[in-house]
PDB file of C-alpha atoms and ligand atoms in Angstrom:
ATOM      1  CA  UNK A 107       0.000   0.000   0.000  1.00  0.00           C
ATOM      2  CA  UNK A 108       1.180   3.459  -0.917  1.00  0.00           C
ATOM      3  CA  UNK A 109       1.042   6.571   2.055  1.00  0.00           C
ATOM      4  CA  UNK A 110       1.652  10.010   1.697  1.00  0.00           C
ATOM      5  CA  UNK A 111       5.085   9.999   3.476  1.00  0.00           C
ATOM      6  CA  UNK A 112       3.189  12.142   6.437  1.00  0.00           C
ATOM      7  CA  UNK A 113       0.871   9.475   7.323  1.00  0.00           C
ATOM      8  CA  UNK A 114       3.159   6.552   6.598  1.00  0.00           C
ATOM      9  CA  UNK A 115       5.598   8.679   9.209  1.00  0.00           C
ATOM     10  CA  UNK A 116       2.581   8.842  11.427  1.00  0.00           C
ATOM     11  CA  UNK A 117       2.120   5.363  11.413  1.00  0.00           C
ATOM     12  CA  UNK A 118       5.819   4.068  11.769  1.00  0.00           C
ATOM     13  CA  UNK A 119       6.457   6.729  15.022  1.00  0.00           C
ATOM     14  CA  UNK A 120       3.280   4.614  16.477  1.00  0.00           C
ATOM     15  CA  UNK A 121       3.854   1.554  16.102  1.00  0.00           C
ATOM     16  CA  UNK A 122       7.872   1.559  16.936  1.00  0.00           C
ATOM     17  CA  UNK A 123       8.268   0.357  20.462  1.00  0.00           C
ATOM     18  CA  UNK A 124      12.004   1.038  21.194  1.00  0.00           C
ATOM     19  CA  UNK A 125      14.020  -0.137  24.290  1.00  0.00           C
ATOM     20  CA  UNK A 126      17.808   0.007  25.074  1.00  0.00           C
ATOM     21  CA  UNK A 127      19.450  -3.471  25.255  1.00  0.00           C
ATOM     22  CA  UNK A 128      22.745  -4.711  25.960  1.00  0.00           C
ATOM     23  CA  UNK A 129      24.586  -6.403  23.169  1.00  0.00           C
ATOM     24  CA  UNK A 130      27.319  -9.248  24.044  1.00  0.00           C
ATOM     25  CA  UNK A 131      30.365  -7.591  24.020  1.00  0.00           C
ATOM     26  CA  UNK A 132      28.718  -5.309  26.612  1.00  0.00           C
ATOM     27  CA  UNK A 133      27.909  -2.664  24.538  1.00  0.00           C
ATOM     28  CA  UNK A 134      24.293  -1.030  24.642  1.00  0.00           C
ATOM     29  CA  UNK A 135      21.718  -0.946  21.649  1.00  0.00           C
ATOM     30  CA  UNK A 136      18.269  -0.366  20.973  1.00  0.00           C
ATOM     31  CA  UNK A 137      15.476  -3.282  20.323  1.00  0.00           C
ATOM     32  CA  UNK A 138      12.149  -2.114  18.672  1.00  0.00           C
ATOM     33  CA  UNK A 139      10.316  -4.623  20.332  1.00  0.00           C
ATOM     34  CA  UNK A 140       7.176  -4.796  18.571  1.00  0.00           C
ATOM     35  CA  UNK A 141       8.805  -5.823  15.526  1.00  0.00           C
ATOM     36  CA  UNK A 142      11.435  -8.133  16.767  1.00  0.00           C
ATOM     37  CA  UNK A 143      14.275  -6.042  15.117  1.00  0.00           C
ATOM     38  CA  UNK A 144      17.073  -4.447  16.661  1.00  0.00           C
ATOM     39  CA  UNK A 145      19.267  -1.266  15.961  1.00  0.00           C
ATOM     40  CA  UNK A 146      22.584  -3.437  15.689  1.00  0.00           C
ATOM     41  CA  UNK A 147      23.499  -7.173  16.273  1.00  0.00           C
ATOM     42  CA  UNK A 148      22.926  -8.833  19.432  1.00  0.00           C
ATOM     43  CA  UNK A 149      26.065 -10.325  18.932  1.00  0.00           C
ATOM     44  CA  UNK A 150      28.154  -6.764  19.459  1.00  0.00           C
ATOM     45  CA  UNK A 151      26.713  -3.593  18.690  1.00  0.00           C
ATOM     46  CA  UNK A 152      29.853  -2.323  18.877  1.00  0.00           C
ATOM     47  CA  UNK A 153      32.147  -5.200  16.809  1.00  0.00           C
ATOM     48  CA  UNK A 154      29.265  -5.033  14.180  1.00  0.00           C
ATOM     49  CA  UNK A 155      29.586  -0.907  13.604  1.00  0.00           C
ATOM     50  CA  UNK A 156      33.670  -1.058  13.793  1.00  0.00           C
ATOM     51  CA  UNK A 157      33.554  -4.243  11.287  1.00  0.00           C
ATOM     52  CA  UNK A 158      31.177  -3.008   9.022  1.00  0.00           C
ATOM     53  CA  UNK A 159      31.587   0.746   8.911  1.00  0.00           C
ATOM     54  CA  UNK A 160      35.186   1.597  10.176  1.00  0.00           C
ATOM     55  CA  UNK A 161      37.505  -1.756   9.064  1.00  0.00           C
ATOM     56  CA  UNK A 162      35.737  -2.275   5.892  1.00  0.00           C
ATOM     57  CA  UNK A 163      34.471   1.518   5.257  1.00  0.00           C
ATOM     58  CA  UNK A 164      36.047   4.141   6.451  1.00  0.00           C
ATOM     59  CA  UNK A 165      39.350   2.990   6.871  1.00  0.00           C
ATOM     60  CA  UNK A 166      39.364   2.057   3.003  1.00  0.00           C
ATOM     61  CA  UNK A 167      39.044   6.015   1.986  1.00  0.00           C
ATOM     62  CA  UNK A 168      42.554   6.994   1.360  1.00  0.00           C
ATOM     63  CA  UNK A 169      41.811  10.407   1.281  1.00  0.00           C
ATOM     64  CA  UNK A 170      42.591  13.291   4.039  1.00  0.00           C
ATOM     65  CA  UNK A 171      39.208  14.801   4.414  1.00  0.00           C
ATOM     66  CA  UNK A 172      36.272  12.539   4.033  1.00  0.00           C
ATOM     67  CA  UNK A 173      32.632  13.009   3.910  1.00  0.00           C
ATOM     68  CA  UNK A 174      30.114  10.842   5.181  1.00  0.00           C
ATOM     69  CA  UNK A 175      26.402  10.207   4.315  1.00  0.00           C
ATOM     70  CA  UNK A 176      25.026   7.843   7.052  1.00  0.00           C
ATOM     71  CA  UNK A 177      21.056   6.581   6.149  1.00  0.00           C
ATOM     72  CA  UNK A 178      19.476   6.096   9.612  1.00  0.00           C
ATOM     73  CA  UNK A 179      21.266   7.663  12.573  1.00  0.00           C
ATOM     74  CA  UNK A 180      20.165   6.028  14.998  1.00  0.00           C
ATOM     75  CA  UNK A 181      22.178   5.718  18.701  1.00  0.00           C
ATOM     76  CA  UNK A 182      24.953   7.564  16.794  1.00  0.00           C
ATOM     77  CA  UNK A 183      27.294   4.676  17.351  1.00  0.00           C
ATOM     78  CA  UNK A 184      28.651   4.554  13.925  1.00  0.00           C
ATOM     79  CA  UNK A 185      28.935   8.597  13.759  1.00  0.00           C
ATOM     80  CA  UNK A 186      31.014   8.073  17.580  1.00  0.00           C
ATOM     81  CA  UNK A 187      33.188   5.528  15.708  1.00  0.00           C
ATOM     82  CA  UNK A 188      34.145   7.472  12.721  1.00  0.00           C
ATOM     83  CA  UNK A 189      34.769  10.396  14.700  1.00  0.00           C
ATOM     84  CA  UNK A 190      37.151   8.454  16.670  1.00  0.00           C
ATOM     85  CA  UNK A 191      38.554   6.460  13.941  1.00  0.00           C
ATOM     86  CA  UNK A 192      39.428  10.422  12.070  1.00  0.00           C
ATOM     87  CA  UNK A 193      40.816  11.263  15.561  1.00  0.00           C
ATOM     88  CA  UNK A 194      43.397   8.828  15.297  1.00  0.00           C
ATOM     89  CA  UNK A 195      44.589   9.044  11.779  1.00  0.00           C
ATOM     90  CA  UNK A 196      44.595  13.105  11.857  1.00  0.00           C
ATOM     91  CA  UNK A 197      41.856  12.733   9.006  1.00  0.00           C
ATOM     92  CA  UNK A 198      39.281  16.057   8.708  1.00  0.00           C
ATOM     93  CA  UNK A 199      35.871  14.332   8.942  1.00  0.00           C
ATOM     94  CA  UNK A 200      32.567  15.442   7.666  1.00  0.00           C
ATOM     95  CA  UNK A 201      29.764  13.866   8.819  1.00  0.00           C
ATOM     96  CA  UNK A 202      26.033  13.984   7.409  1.00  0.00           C
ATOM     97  CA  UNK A 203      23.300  11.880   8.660  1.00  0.00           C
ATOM     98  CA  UNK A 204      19.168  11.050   7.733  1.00  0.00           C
ATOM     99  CA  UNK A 205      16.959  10.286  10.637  1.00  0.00           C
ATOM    100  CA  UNK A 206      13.537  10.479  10.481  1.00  0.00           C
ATOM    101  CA  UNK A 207      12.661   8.990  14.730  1.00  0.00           C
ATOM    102  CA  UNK A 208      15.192  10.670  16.533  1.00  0.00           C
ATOM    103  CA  UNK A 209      16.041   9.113  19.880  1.00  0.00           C
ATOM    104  CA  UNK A 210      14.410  10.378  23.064  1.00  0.00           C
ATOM    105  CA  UNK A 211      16.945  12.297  25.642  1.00  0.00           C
ATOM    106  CA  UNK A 212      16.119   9.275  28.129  1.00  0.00           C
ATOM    107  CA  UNK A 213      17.110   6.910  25.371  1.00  0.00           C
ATOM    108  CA  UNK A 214      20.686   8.367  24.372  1.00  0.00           C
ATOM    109  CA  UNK A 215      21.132   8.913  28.117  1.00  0.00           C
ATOM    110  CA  UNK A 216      21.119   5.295  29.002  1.00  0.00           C
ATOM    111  CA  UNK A 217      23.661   4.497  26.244  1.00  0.00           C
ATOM    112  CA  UNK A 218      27.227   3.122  27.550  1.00  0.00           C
ATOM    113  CA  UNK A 219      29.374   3.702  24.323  1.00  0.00           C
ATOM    114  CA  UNK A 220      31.539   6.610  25.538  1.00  0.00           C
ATOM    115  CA  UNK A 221      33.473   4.058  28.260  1.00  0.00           C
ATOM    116  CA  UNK A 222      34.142   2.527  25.249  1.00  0.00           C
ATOM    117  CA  UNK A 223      34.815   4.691  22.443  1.00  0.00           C
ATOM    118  CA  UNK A 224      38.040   6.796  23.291  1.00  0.00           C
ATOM    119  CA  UNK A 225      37.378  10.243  21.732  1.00  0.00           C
ATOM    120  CA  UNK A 226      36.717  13.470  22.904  1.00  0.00           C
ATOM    121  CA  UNK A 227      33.089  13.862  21.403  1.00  0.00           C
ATOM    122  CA  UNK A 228      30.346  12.373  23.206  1.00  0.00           C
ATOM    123  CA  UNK A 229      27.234  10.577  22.881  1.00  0.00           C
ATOM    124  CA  UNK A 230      25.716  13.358  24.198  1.00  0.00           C
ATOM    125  CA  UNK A 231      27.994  15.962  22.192  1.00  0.00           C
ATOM    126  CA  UNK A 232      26.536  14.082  19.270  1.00  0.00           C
ATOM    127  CA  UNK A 233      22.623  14.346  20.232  1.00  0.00           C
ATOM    128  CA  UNK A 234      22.436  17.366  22.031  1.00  0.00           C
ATOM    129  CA  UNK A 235      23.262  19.086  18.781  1.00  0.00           C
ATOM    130  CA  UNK A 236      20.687  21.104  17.295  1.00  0.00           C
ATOM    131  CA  UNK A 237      19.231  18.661  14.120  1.00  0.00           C
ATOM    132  CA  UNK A 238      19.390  20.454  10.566  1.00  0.00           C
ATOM    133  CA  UNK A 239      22.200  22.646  11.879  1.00  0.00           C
ATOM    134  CA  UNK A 240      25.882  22.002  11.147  1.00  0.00           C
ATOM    135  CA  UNK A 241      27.787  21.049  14.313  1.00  0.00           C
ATOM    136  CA  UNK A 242      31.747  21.696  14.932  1.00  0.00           C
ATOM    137  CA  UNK A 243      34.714  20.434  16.332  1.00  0.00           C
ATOM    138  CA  UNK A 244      38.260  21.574  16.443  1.00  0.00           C
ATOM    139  CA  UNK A 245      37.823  23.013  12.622  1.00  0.00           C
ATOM    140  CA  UNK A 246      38.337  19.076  11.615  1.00  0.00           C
ATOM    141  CA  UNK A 247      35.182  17.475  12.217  1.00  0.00           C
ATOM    142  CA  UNK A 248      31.798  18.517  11.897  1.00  0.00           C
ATOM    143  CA  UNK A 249      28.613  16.875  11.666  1.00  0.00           C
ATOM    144  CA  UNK A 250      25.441  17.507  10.367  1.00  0.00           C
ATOM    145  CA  UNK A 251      22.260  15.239  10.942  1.00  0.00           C
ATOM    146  CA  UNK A 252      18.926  15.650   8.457  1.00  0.00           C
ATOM    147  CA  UNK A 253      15.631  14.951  10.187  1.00  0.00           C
ATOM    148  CA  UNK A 254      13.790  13.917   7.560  1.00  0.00           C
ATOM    149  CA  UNK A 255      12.547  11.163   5.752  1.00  0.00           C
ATOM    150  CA  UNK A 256      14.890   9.363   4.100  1.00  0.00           C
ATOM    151  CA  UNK A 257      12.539   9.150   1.191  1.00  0.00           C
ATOM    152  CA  UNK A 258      11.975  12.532   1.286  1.00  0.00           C
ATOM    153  CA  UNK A 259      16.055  13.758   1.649  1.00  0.00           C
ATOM    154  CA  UNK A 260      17.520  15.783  -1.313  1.00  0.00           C
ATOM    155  CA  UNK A 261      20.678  17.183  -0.544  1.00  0.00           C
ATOM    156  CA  UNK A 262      23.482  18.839  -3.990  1.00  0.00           C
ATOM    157  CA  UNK A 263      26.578  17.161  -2.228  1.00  0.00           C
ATOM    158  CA  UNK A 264      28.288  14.153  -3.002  1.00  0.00           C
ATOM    159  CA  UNK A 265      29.972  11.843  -0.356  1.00  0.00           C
ATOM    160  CA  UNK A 266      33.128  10.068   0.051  1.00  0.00           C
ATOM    161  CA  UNK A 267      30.865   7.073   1.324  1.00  0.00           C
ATOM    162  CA  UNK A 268      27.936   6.316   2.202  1.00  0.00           C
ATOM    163  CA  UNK A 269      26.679   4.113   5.018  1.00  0.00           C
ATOM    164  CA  UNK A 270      23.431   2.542   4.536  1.00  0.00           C
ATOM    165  CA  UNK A 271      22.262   1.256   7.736  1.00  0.00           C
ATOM    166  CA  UNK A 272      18.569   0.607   7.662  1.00  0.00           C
ATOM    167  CA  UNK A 273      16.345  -1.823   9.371  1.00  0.00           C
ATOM    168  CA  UNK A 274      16.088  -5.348   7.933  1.00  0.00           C
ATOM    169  CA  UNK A 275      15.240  -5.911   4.341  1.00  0.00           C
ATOM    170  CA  UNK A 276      12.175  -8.068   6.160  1.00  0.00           C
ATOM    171  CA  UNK A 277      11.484  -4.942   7.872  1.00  0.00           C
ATOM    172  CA  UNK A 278      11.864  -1.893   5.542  1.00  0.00           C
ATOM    173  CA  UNK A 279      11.737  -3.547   2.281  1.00  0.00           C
ATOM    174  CA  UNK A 280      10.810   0.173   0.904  1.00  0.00           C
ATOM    175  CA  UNK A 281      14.383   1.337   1.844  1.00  0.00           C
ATOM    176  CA  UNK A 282      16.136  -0.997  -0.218  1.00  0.00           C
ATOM    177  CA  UNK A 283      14.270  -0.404  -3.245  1.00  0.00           C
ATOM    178  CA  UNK A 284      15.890   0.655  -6.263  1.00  0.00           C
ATOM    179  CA  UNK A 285      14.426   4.023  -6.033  1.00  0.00           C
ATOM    180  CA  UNK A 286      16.677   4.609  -2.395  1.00  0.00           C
ATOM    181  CA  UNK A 287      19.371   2.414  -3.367  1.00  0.00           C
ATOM    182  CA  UNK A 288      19.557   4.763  -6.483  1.00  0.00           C
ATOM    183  CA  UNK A 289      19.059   7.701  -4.208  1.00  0.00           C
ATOM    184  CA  UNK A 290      22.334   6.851  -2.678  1.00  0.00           C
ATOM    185  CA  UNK A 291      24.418   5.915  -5.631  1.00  0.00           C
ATOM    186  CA  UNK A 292      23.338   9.437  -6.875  1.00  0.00           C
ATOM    187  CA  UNK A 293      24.792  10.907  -3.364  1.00  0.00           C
ATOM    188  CA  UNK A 294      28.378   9.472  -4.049  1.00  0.00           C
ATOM    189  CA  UNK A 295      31.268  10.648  -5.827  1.00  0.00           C
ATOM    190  CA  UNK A 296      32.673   9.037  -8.155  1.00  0.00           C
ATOM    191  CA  UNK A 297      34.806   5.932  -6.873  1.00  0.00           C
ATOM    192  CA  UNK A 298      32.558   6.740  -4.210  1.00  0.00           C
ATOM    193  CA  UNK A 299      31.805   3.462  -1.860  1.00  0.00           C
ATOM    194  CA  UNK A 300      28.666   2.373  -0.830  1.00  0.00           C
ATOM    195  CA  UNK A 301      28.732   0.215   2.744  1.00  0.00           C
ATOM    196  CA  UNK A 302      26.009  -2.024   4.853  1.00  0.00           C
ATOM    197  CA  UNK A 303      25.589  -4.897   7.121  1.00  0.00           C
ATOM    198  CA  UNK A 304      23.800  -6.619   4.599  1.00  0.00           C
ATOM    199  CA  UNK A 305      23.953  -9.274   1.993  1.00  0.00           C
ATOM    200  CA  UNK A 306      20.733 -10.226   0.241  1.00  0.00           C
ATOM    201  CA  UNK A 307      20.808 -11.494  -3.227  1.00  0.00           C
ATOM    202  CA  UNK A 308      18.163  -8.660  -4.508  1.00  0.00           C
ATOM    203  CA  UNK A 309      20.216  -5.849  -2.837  1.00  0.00           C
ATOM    204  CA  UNK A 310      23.598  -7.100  -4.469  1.00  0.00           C
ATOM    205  CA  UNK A 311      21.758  -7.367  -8.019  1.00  0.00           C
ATOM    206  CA  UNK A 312      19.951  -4.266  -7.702  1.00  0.00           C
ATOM    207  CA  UNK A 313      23.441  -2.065  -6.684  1.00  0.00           C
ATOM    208  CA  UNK A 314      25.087  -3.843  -9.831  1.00  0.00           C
ATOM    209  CA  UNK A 315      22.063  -2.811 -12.285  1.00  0.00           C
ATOM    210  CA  UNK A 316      22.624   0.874 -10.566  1.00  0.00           C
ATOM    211  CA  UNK A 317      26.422   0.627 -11.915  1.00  0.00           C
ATOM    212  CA  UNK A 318      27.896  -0.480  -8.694  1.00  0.00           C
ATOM    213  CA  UNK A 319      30.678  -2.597  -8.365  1.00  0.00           C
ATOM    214  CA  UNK A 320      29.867  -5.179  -5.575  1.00  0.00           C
ATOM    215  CA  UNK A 321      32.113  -6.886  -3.421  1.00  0.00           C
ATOM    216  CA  UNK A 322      31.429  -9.660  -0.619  1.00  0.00           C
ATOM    217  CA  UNK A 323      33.170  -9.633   2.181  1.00  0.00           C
ATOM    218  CA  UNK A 324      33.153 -11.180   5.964  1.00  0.00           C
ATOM    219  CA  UNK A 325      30.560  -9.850   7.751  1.00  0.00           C
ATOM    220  CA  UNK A 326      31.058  -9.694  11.581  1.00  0.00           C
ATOM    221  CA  UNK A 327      30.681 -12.066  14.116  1.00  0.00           C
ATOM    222  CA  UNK A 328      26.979 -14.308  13.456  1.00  0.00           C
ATOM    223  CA  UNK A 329      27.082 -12.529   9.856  1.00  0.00           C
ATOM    224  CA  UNK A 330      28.841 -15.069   7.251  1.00  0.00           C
ATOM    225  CA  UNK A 331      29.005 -11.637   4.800  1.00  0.00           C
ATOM    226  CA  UNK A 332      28.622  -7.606   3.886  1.00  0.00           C
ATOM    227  CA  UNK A 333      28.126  -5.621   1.394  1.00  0.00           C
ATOM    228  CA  UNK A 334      30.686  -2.847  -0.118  1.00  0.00           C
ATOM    229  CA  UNK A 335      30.206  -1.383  -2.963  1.00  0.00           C
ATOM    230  CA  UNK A 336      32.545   0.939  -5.438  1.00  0.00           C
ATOM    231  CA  UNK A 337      30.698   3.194  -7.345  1.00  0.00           C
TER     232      UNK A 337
HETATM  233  C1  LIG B 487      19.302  -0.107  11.968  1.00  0.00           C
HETATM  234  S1  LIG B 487      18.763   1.367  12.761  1.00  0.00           S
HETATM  235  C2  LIG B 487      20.115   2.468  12.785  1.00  0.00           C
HETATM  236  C3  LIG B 487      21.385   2.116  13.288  1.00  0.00           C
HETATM  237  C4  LIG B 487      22.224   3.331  13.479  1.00  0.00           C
HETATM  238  N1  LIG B 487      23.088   3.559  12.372  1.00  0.00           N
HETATM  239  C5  LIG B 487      22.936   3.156  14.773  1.00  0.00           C
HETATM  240  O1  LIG B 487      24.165   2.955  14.758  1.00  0.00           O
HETATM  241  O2  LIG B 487      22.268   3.223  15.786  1.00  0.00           O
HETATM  242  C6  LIG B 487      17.847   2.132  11.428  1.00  0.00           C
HETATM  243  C7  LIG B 487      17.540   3.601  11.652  1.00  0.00           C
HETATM  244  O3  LIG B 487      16.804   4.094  10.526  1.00  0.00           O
HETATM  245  C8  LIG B 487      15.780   4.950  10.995  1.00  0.00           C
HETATM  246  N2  LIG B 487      14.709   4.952   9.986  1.00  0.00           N
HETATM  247  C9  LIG B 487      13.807   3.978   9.730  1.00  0.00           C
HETATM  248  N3  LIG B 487      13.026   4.335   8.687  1.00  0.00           N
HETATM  249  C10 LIG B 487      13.461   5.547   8.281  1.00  0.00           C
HETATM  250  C11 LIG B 487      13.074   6.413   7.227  1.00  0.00           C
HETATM  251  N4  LIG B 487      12.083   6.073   6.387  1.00  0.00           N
HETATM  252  N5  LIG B 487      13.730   7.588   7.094  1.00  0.00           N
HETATM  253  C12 LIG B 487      14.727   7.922   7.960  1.00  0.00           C
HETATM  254  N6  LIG B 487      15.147   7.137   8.969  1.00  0.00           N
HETATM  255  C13 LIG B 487      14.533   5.957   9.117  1.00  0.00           C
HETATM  256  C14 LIG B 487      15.349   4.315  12.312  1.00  0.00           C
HETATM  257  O4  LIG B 487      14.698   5.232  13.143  1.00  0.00           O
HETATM  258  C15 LIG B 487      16.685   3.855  12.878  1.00  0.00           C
HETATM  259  O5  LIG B 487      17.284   4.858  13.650  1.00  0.00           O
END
């Protein structure tokens, strides 16, 4: 069924149920109960964000100054991560991200990823920050998170890489259409790479009809393999 994206946003915010969770290397998460999905693996939310989006993302730009399109925002774990990760290495770090059910203040507050994460921006530098309102730090890394739809997001810019970190194809199905997964192709530069936790048949075919070239790799731990993509 199609909804004007008002009423289908209506209808989502309703019937999410979220609660924070710890994952099993001790890192916390978020579980949308009613639909049996969570944010990140209960295996690690943690090991899953540094495998996926830092080891075989971030880490493979081998440029100075990066820029960043994450879809779905989230806890902010993977934004914490690549902050930290462009800490390290000296890199300058830009930082965009689409979220269209921002996370309560009780919510963020009960996360546990700064004993974690050594950097010095916080989970609650991260979602304090005004949304739709560019946010920065030290001159080398800003960030700037969308609240909107990620149906509805336009934006002129093209990315380094993009992170596409959406719920469950069983889930969302919507969001890994070709219309979206073109939507994101479109948002990368050239040689731009394209990154997820995912690795279903239809979403490998679908980035290689979109131009993409698609590489498996080992996903992390309970995840036999992932999804990067050159573009
Ligand atoms: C798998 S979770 C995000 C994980 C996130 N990257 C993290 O590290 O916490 C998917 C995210 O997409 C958001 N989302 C779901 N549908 C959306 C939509 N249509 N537009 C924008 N955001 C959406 C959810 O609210 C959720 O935060």
């Amino acid at each position: 069924m199609w909804w004007p994206h008002s009423t289908y946003k209506k209808t989502i915010d309703t019937l999410m149920k979220r609660e924070v969770i710890i994952t099993n290397d001790g890192s916390s998460s978020l579980s949308v109960t009613n639909w049996g999905e969570n944010f990140h693996s209960i295996h690690g939310a943690l090991q899953e964000s540094t495998h996926v989006y830092i080891n075989n993302g971030l880490a493979l730009v081998e440029k100075e100054e990066i820029s960043v399109l994450e879809f779905g925002f989230g806890t902010g774990l993977n934004a914490l991560l690549s902050f930290e990760f462009a800490q390290k290495n000296n890199k300058k770090l830009h930082y965009e991200a689409i979220e269209a059910y921002p996370l309560t203040k009780d919510e963020y507050l009960s996360l546990n990823f700064d004993a974690f994460i050594k950097s010095n921006i916080s989970v609650n530098d991260i979602h304090d920050c005004e949304w739709n309102q560019l946010k920065t730090w030290n001159n080398m890394h800003t960030l700037l998170k969308h609240s909107i739809l990620i149906e509805d997001f336009v934006s002129n810019k093209q990315f380094d890489i993009v992170y596409f970190d959406v719920f469950g194809y069983d889930y969302q199905p919507e969001l890994w259409s070709k219309a979206i997964l073109e939507k994101a192709y479109q948002l990368l530069k050239s040689e731009g790479i394209f990154v997820t936790y995912a690795c279903k048949g239809v979403v490998n075919r679908t980035l290689k009809e979109l131009g993409f070239t698609v590489h498996k790799v080992a996903g992390p731990p309970g995840k036999r393999e992932m999804i990067f993509a050159v573009k």
